[in-house]
Amino acid sequence: MGKVYLTGAGPGDIELLTVKALRVVQEADVIIYDRLANPDILKEAKDGCEFVYVGKEDSQHTLPQEEINEVIYQNALKYDNVVRLKGGDPFVFGRGGEEGIYLYERNIKFEFIPGITSAIAVPEYAGIPVTHRGITVSFRVVTGHESKNKEHSQITWENFKSDDTIIFLMGLHRLKHISKKLMDIGKSKDYPVAVISRGTTKDEQTVIGTLENIWEKAKDLPTPALIIVGKVVNLREQLNWFQKE
Ligand code: SAH
């Protein structure tokens, strides 16, 4: 019986892979990977390593989570070193916990390898710090994709009244709704928002706007994309570095 490494692949730029993740990828007998994990990472695997794609679109999962769990488990019965490679960090809307519990219940050994999450790194490449002294004392990372079978919103919008930075993952298709909700709780229509698409990669695009106009400006950007709302967005004017290179 093998061991499963539930591994964060980082946000896109292959150099943001951790040294530990690189080591387990190089030692893997099988790599089970997502759409969001940079496929160039697979080139680091040894000869004969097997690759299993269980890609996920933002909201439609190619394989239901239950099946992904089973694929990981079956591979752990077959191989010594199983790497489950996931975009960003396994615990930030990555369902890493669910996969770990599934393995725990079946007596399979596992390890988590944290990854650099897109929630922080993607704004960072766009020159937007998630916290900044004198501007914001905290940041929140929120899912923009709420479960469709819930009648009521799971998000407590009233929580967002302060000037905390808010980062929405999986929210591009809900951008209009999100902006409206934030204006409904009293944020000004001029409040700064950025949408960053394919962050940390050569295809990165960043669009800056306000709660009132961001939807119109950013709605056609390609995914994956995240939304960052807060006064820190204004710092991009001075801190943008990646797209200047
Ligand atoms: N575990 C991942 C997040 C999974 S949810 C992490 O820690 O990064 C998937 C969402 O992450 C996408 O819908 C998008 O909002 C965001 N995302 C991931 N990679 C991104 C990238 N390179 N650029 C912009 N957003 C990204």
mmCIF file of C-alpha atoms and ligand atoms in Angstrom:
data_model
loop_
_atom_site.group_PDB
_atom_site.id
_atom_site.type_symbol
_atom_site.label_atom_id
_atom_site.label_comp_id
_atom_site.label_asym_id
_atom_site.label_seq_id
_atom_site.Cartn_x
_atom_site.Cartn_y
_atom_site.Cartn_z
ATOM 1 C CA MET A 1 0.000 0.000 0.000
ATOM 2 C CA GLY A 2 1.340 3.405 -0.966
ATOM 3 C CA LYS A 3 1.345 6.889 0.407
ATOM 4 C CA VAL A 4 -0.510 9.819 -1.076
ATOM 5 C CA TYR A 5 1.008 13.293 -1.242
ATOM 6 C CA LEU A 6 -1.799 15.852 -1.436
ATOM 7 C CA THR A 7 0.313 18.506 -3.058
ATOM 8 C CA GLY A 8 -0.165 22.182 -3.878
ATOM 9 C CA ALA A 9 1.100 23.045 -7.351
ATOM 10 C CA GLY A 10 1.110 26.822 -6.863
ATOM 11 C CA PRO A 11 -0.817 29.399 -8.871
ATOM 12 C CA GLY A 12 0.665 28.957 -12.367
ATOM 13 C CA ASP A 13 4.272 30.140 -12.615
ATOM 14 C CA ILE A 14 6.183 26.856 -12.402
ATOM 15 C CA GLU A 15 8.902 28.501 -10.317
ATOM 16 C CA LEU A 16 6.340 28.977 -7.551
ATOM 17 C CA LEU A 17 6.313 25.227 -6.948
ATOM 18 C CA THR A 18 7.845 24.404 -3.569
ATOM 19 C CA VAL A 19 11.079 22.410 -3.297
ATOM 20 C CA LYS A 20 9.157 19.705 -1.448
ATOM 21 C CA ALA A 21 6.460 19.465 -4.117
ATOM 22 C CA LEU A 22 9.137 19.184 -6.798
ATOM 23 C CA ARG A 23 10.785 16.326 -4.894
ATOM 24 C CA VAL A 24 7.591 14.278 -4.566
ATOM 25 C CA VAL A 25 6.740 14.911 -8.230
ATOM 26 C CA GLN A 26 10.187 13.602 -9.219
ATOM 27 C CA GLU A 27 9.698 10.491 -7.059
ATOM 28 C CA ALA A 28 6.066 9.815 -8.044
ATOM 29 C CA ASP A 29 4.863 6.561 -9.595
ATOM 30 C CA VAL A 30 1.587 8.229 -10.539
ATOM 31 C CA ILE A 31 0.447 11.848 -10.640
ATOM 32 C CA ILE A 32 -3.249 12.638 -10.438
ATOM 33 C CA TYR A 33 -3.635 16.242 -11.551
ATOM 34 C CA ASP A 34 -6.126 19.066 -12.054
ATOM 35 C CA ARG A 35 -6.755 21.545 -14.816
ATOM 36 C CA LEU A 36 -5.320 24.315 -12.643
ATOM 37 C CA ALA A 37 -1.964 22.647 -12.024
ATOM 38 C CA ASN A 38 0.623 23.862 -14.564
ATOM 39 C CA PRO A 39 1.094 20.864 -16.927
ATOM 40 C CA ASP A 40 4.808 21.691 -17.326
ATOM 41 C CA ILE A 41 5.264 20.318 -13.799
ATOM 42 C CA LEU A 42 4.585 16.836 -15.212
ATOM 43 C CA LYS A 43 7.773 17.094 -17.273
ATOM 44 C CA GLU A 44 9.670 16.787 -13.989
ATOM 45 C CA ALA A 45 8.330 13.268 -13.385
ATOM 46 C CA LYS A 46 10.567 10.210 -13.776
ATOM 47 C CA ASP A 47 10.342 7.893 -16.797
ATOM 48 C CA GLY A 48 7.426 5.508 -16.519
ATOM 49 C CA CYS A 49 5.393 7.729 -14.195
ATOM 50 C CA GLU A 50 1.679 7.465 -14.918
ATOM 51 C CA PHE A 51 -0.504 10.536 -15.360
ATOM 52 C CA VAL A 52 -4.179 10.672 -14.500
ATOM 53 C CA TYR A 53 -6.170 13.789 -15.415
ATOM 54 C CA VAL A 54 -9.173 14.514 -13.223
ATOM 55 C CA GLY A 55 -9.549 18.108 -14.423
ATOM 56 C CA LYS A 56 -12.052 20.461 -13.010
ATOM 57 C CA GLU A 57 -13.618 23.459 -14.639
ATOM 58 C CA ASP A 58 -14.425 26.318 -12.264
ATOM 59 C CA SER A 59 -17.931 25.158 -11.611
ATOM 60 C CA GLN A 60 -18.434 21.973 -13.620
ATOM 61 C CA HIS A 61 -16.289 19.188 -12.347
ATOM 62 C CA THR A 62 -15.178 16.806 -15.069
ATOM 63 C CA LEU A 63 -15.175 14.070 -12.466
ATOM 64 C CA PRO A 64 -17.364 14.325 -9.373
ATOM 65 C CA GLN A 65 -15.318 14.678 -6.182
ATOM 66 C CA GLU A 66 -16.439 11.269 -4.951
ATOM 67 C CA GLU A 67 -14.931 9.672 -8.070
ATOM 68 C CA ILE A 68 -11.705 11.635 -7.728
ATOM 69 C CA ASN A 69 -11.412 10.357 -4.141
ATOM 70 C CA GLU A 70 -11.850 6.805 -5.389
ATOM 71 C CA VAL A 71 -9.273 7.270 -8.187
ATOM 72 C CA ILE A 72 -6.739 8.455 -5.597
ATOM 73 C CA TYR A 73 -7.547 5.516 -3.328
ATOM 74 C CA GLN A 74 -7.291 2.919 -6.110
ATOM 75 C CA ASN A 75 -3.909 4.321 -7.135
ATOM 76 C CA ALA A 76 -2.706 4.142 -3.540
ATOM 77 C CA LEU A 77 -3.509 0.409 -3.560
ATOM 78 C CA LYS A 78 -1.433 0.004 -6.712
ATOM 79 C CA TYR A 79 1.571 2.320 -6.305
ATOM 80 C CA ASP A 80 4.027 3.352 -3.582
ATOM 81 C CA ASN A 81 4.237 7.069 -4.328
ATOM 82 C CA VAL A 82 1.023 8.738 -5.351
ATOM 83 C CA VAL A 83 1.000 12.482 -5.974
ATOM 84 C CA ARG A 84 -2.303 14.291 -6.050
ATOM 85 C CA LEU A 85 -1.362 17.626 -7.637
ATOM 86 C CA LYS A 86 -3.780 20.498 -7.121
ATOM 87 C CA GLY A 87 -3.716 24.147 -8.192
ATOM 88 C CA GLY A 88 -2.590 26.631 -5.552
ATOM 89 C CA ASP A 89 -2.907 25.244 -2.033
ATOM 90 C CA PRO A 90 -4.860 22.031 -1.326
ATOM 91 C CA PHE A 91 -6.843 23.590 1.539
ATOM 92 C CA VAL A 92 -7.914 26.842 -0.144
ATOM 93 C CA PHE A 93 -11.100 25.782 -1.938
ATOM 94 C CA GLY A 94 -9.111 22.775 -3.082
ATOM 95 C CA ARG A 95 -11.114 20.012 -1.400
ATOM 96 C CA GLY A 96 -7.862 18.621 -0.022
ATOM 97 C CA GLY A 97 -9.528 17.970 3.316
ATOM 98 C CA GLU A 98 -12.188 15.788 1.720
ATOM 99 C CA GLU A 99 -9.569 13.740 -0.084
ATOM 100 C CA GLY A 100 -7.589 13.340 3.142
ATOM 101 C CA ILE A 101 -10.662 12.156 5.059
ATOM 102 C CA TYR A 102 -11.473 9.610 2.330
ATOM 103 C CA LEU A 103 -7.963 8.181 2.646
ATOM 104 C CA TYR A 104 -8.037 8.273 6.452
ATOM 105 C CA GLU A 105 -11.219 6.204 6.433
ATOM 106 C CA ARG A 106 -9.464 3.602 4.286
ATOM 107 C CA ASN A 107 -6.224 3.485 6.276
ATOM 108 C CA ILE A 108 -4.096 5.016 3.538
ATOM 109 C CA LYS A 109 -1.146 7.135 4.649
ATOM 110 C CA PHE A 110 -1.093 10.676 3.372
ATOM 111 C CA GLU A 111 0.801 13.933 3.637
ATOM 112 C CA PHE A 112 -0.243 17.459 2.762
ATOM 113 C CA ILE A 113 2.212 19.664 0.930
ATOM 114 C CA PRO A 114 1.110 23.297 1.068
ATOM 115 C CA GLY A 115 1.225 25.320 -2.128
ATOM 116 C CA ILE A 116 1.358 29.018 -2.837
ATOM 117 C CA THR A 117 -2.269 30.012 -3.117
ATOM 118 C CA SER A 118 -3.534 32.073 -6.049
ATOM 119 C CA ALA A 119 -5.525 34.131 -3.529
ATOM 120 C CA ILE A 120 -2.344 35.938 -2.441
ATOM 121 C CA ALA A 121 0.162 35.312 -5.226
ATOM 122 C CA VAL A 122 -2.008 36.360 -8.167
ATOM 123 C CA PRO A 123 -2.701 39.833 -6.700
ATOM 124 C CA GLU A 124 0.987 40.022 -5.739
ATOM 125 C CA TYR A 125 2.094 39.519 -9.359
ATOM 126 C CA ALA A 126 -0.378 42.239 -10.333
ATOM 127 C CA GLY A 127 1.144 44.608 -7.766
ATOM 128 C CA ILE A 128 -1.762 44.450 -5.305
ATOM 129 C CA PRO A 129 -0.828 43.582 -1.694
ATOM 130 C CA VAL A 130 -3.640 41.816 0.182
ATOM 131 C CA THR A 131 -2.762 43.817 3.313
ATOM 132 C CA HIS A 132 -1.068 47.183 3.573
ATOM 133 C CA ARG A 133 -0.320 49.210 6.678
ATOM 134 C CA GLY A 134 -2.718 52.101 7.011
ATOM 135 C CA ILE A 135 -5.134 50.735 4.404
ATOM 136 C CA THR A 136 -6.428 47.384 5.595
ATOM 137 C CA VAL A 137 -5.924 45.210 8.660
ATOM 138 C CA SER A 138 -7.193 41.932 7.222
ATOM 139 C CA PHE A 139 -8.207 40.055 4.130
ATOM 140 C CA ARG A 140 -10.854 37.481 3.416
ATOM 141 C CA VAL A 141 -10.841 34.764 0.804
ATOM 142 C CA VAL A 142 -14.365 33.932 -0.296
ATOM 143 C CA THR A 143 -15.922 31.553 -2.785
ATOM 144 C CA GLY A 144 -17.785 33.337 -5.565
ATOM 145 C CA HIS A 145 -19.362 30.076 -6.543
ATOM 146 C CA GLU A 146 -22.092 29.233 -4.113
ATOM 147 C CA SER A 147 -23.829 25.907 -4.170
ATOM 148 C CA LYS A 148 -26.728 26.151 -6.629
ATOM 149 C CA ASN A 149 -29.091 23.932 -4.679
ATOM 150 C CA LYS A 150 -29.125 26.298 -1.725
ATOM 151 C CA GLU A 151 -32.117 28.600 -1.634
ATOM 152 C CA HIS A 152 -30.336 31.238 0.348
ATOM 153 C CA SER A 153 -26.910 32.732 -0.007
ATOM 154 C CA GLN A 154 -24.272 31.026 2.164
ATOM 155 C CA ILE A 155 -22.298 34.256 2.125
ATOM 156 C CA THR A 156 -23.099 36.727 4.871
ATOM 157 C CA TRP A 157 -22.732 39.895 2.823
ATOM 158 C CA GLU A 158 -23.156 42.088 5.908
ATOM 159 C CA ASN A 159 -19.682 40.868 6.985
ATOM 160 C CA PHE A 160 -18.086 42.842 4.193
ATOM 161 C CA LYS A 161 -18.982 46.335 5.393
ATOM 162 C CA SER A 162 -15.468 47.123 6.639
ATOM 163 C CA ASP A 163 -12.483 48.005 4.474
ATOM 164 C CA ASP A 164 -11.046 44.481 4.696
ATOM 165 C CA THR A 165 -9.668 43.268 1.396
ATOM 166 C CA ILE A 166 -11.973 40.674 -0.170
ATOM 167 C CA ILE A 167 -10.674 38.099 -2.625
ATOM 168 C CA PHE A 168 -13.282 36.092 -4.502
ATOM 169 C CA LEU A 169 -12.182 32.839 -6.085
ATOM 170 C CA MET A 170 -14.364 31.114 -8.698
ATOM 171 C CA GLY A 171 -16.451 34.259 -9.013
ATOM 172 C CA LEU A 172 -15.994 35.630 -12.536
ATOM 173 C CA HIS A 173 -19.358 34.363 -13.781
ATOM 174 C CA ARG A 174 -20.971 35.982 -10.716
ATOM 175 C CA LEU A 175 -19.135 39.300 -10.963
ATOM 176 C CA LYS A 176 -22.266 41.370 -11.577
ATOM 177 C CA HIS A 177 -24.069 39.728 -8.659
ATOM 178 C CA ILE A 178 -21.068 40.156 -6.332
ATOM 179 C CA SER A 179 -20.658 43.851 -7.203
ATOM 180 C CA LYS A 180 -24.353 44.472 -6.704
ATOM 181 C CA LYS A 181 -24.370 42.744 -3.318
ATOM 182 C CA LEU A 182 -21.425 44.855 -2.134
ATOM 183 C CA MET A 183 -23.147 48.073 -3.225
ATOM 184 C CA ASP A 184 -26.358 46.886 -1.539
ATOM 185 C CA ILE A 185 -24.577 46.726 1.837
ATOM 186 C CA GLY A 186 -23.383 50.292 1.391
ATOM 187 C CA LYS A 187 -20.038 50.212 -0.414
ATOM 188 C CA SER A 188 -19.692 53.139 -2.786
ATOM 189 C CA LYS A 189 -20.062 52.577 -6.496
ATOM 190 C CA ASP A 190 -16.521 53.965 -6.900
ATOM 191 C CA TYR A 191 -15.001 51.320 -4.617
ATOM 192 C CA PRO A 192 -11.895 49.810 -6.286
ATOM 193 C CA VAL A 193 -11.982 46.328 -7.799
ATOM 194 C CA ALA A 194 -9.525 44.351 -9.900
ATOM 195 C CA VAL A 195 -10.065 41.184 -11.882
ATOM 196 C CA ILE A 196 -6.940 39.190 -12.619
ATOM 197 C CA SER A 197 -7.033 36.445 -15.215
ATOM 198 C CA ARG A 198 -4.430 33.676 -15.551
ATOM 199 C CA GLY A 199 -2.284 35.329 -12.920
ATOM 200 C CA THR A 200 1.458 34.610 -12.566
ATOM 201 C CA THR A 201 1.586 33.255 -16.152
ATOM 202 C CA LYS A 202 2.582 34.899 -19.418
ATOM 203 C CA ASP A 203 -1.137 35.171 -20.285
ATOM 204 C CA GLU A 204 -1.931 37.304 -17.258
ATOM 205 C CA GLN A 205 -4.452 40.112 -17.776
ATOM 206 C CA THR A 206 -5.520 42.558 -15.104
ATOM 207 C CA VAL A 207 -8.517 44.852 -15.386
ATOM 208 C CA ILE A 208 -9.071 47.645 -12.868
ATOM 209 C CA GLY A 209 -12.456 49.205 -12.260
ATOM 210 C CA THR A 210 -15.048 50.087 -9.679
ATOM 211 C CA LEU A 211 -17.971 48.170 -8.243
ATOM 212 C CA GLU A 212 -20.160 49.974 -10.747
ATOM 213 C CA ASN A 213 -18.238 49.273 -13.931
ATOM 214 C CA ILE A 214 -16.015 46.228 -13.338
ATOM 215 C CA TRP A 215 -18.607 43.809 -14.648
ATOM 216 C CA GLU A 216 -18.761 45.470 -18.029
ATOM 217 C CA LYS A 217 -14.969 45.807 -18.243
ATOM 218 C CA ALA A 218 -13.967 42.320 -17.118
ATOM 219 C CA LYS A 219 -16.797 39.974 -18.018
ATOM 220 C CA ASP A 220 -15.042 38.496 -21.075
ATOM 221 C CA LEU A 221 -11.702 37.725 -19.455
ATOM 222 C CA PRO A 222 -10.608 34.085 -19.665
ATOM 223 C CA THR A 223 -10.631 31.848 -16.576
ATOM 224 C CA PRO A 224 -9.145 31.111 -14.146
ATOM 225 C CA ALA A 225 -9.661 34.587 -12.791
ATOM 226 C CA LEU A 226 -10.044 36.089 -9.349
ATOM 227 C CA ILE A 227 -11.654 39.261 -8.101
ATOM 228 C CA ILE A 228 -10.037 41.503 -5.514
ATOM 229 C CA VAL A 229 -12.044 44.244 -3.863
ATOM 230 C CA GLY A 230 -10.469 46.891 -1.641
ATOM 231 C CA LYS A 231 -8.502 50.094 -1.431
ATOM 232 C CA VAL A 232 -5.267 48.106 -1.825
ATOM 233 C CA VAL A 233 -6.149 47.842 -5.527
ATOM 234 C CA ASN A 234 -5.036 51.481 -5.922
ATOM 235 C CA LEU A 235 -1.465 50.500 -4.948
ATOM 236 C CA ARG A 236 -1.046 48.760 -8.281
ATOM 237 C CA GLU A 237 -0.193 52.103 -9.830
ATOM 238 C CA GLN A 238 3.088 52.039 -7.906
ATOM 239 C CA LEU A 239 3.614 48.322 -7.345
ATOM 240 C CA ASN A 240 2.814 46.774 -10.715
ATOM 241 C CA TRP A 241 5.971 44.963 -11.790
ATOM 242 C CA PHE A 242 5.140 41.753 -13.609
ATOM 243 C CA GLN A 243 3.500 43.164 -16.707
ATOM 244 C CA LYS A 244 6.198 45.802 -17.040
ATOM 245 C CA GLU A 245 8.948 43.266 -17.641
HETATM 246 N N1 SAH B 1 -6.638 25.849 -4.324
HETATM 247 C C1 SAH B 1 -6.558 26.952 -5.269
HETATM 248 C C2 SAH B 1 -7.909 27.578 -5.537
HETATM 249 C C3 SAH B 1 -8.924 26.626 -6.135
HETATM 250 S S1 SAH B 1 -10.424 27.434 -6.556
HETATM 251 C C4 SAH B 1 -5.560 27.978 -4.740
HETATM 252 O O1 SAH B 1 -5.140 27.912 -3.579
HETATM 253 O O2 SAH B 1 -5.150 28.842 -5.532
HETATM 254 C C5 SAH B 1 -10.111 27.895 -8.223
HETATM 255 C C6 SAH B 1 -10.095 29.405 -8.349
HETATM 256 O O3 SAH B 1 -8.812 29.929 -7.991
HETATM 257 C C7 SAH B 1 -10.325 29.921 -9.761
HETATM 258 O O4 SAH B 1 -11.684 29.963 -10.085
HETATM 259 C C8 SAH B 1 -9.749 31.323 -9.661
HETATM 260 O O5 SAH B 1 -10.629 32.198 -9.001
HETATM 261 C C9 SAH B 1 -8.558 31.096 -8.744
HETATM 262 N N2 SAH B 1 -7.305 30.919 -9.498
HETATM 263 C C10 SAH B 1 -6.514 29.828 -9.502
HETATM 264 N N3 SAH B 1 -5.423 30.031 -10.264
HETATM 265 C C11 SAH B 1 -5.532 31.290 -10.750
HETATM 266 C C12 SAH B 1 -4.733 32.097 -11.610
HETATM 267 N N4 SAH B 1 -3.590 31.639 -12.115
HETATM 268 N N5 SAH B 1 -5.158 33.353 -11.906
HETATM 269 C C13 SAH B 1 -6.323 33.824 -11.404
HETATM 270 N N6 SAH B 1 -7.112 33.115 -10.585
HETATM 271 C C14 SAH B 1 -6.734 31.865 -10.261
#
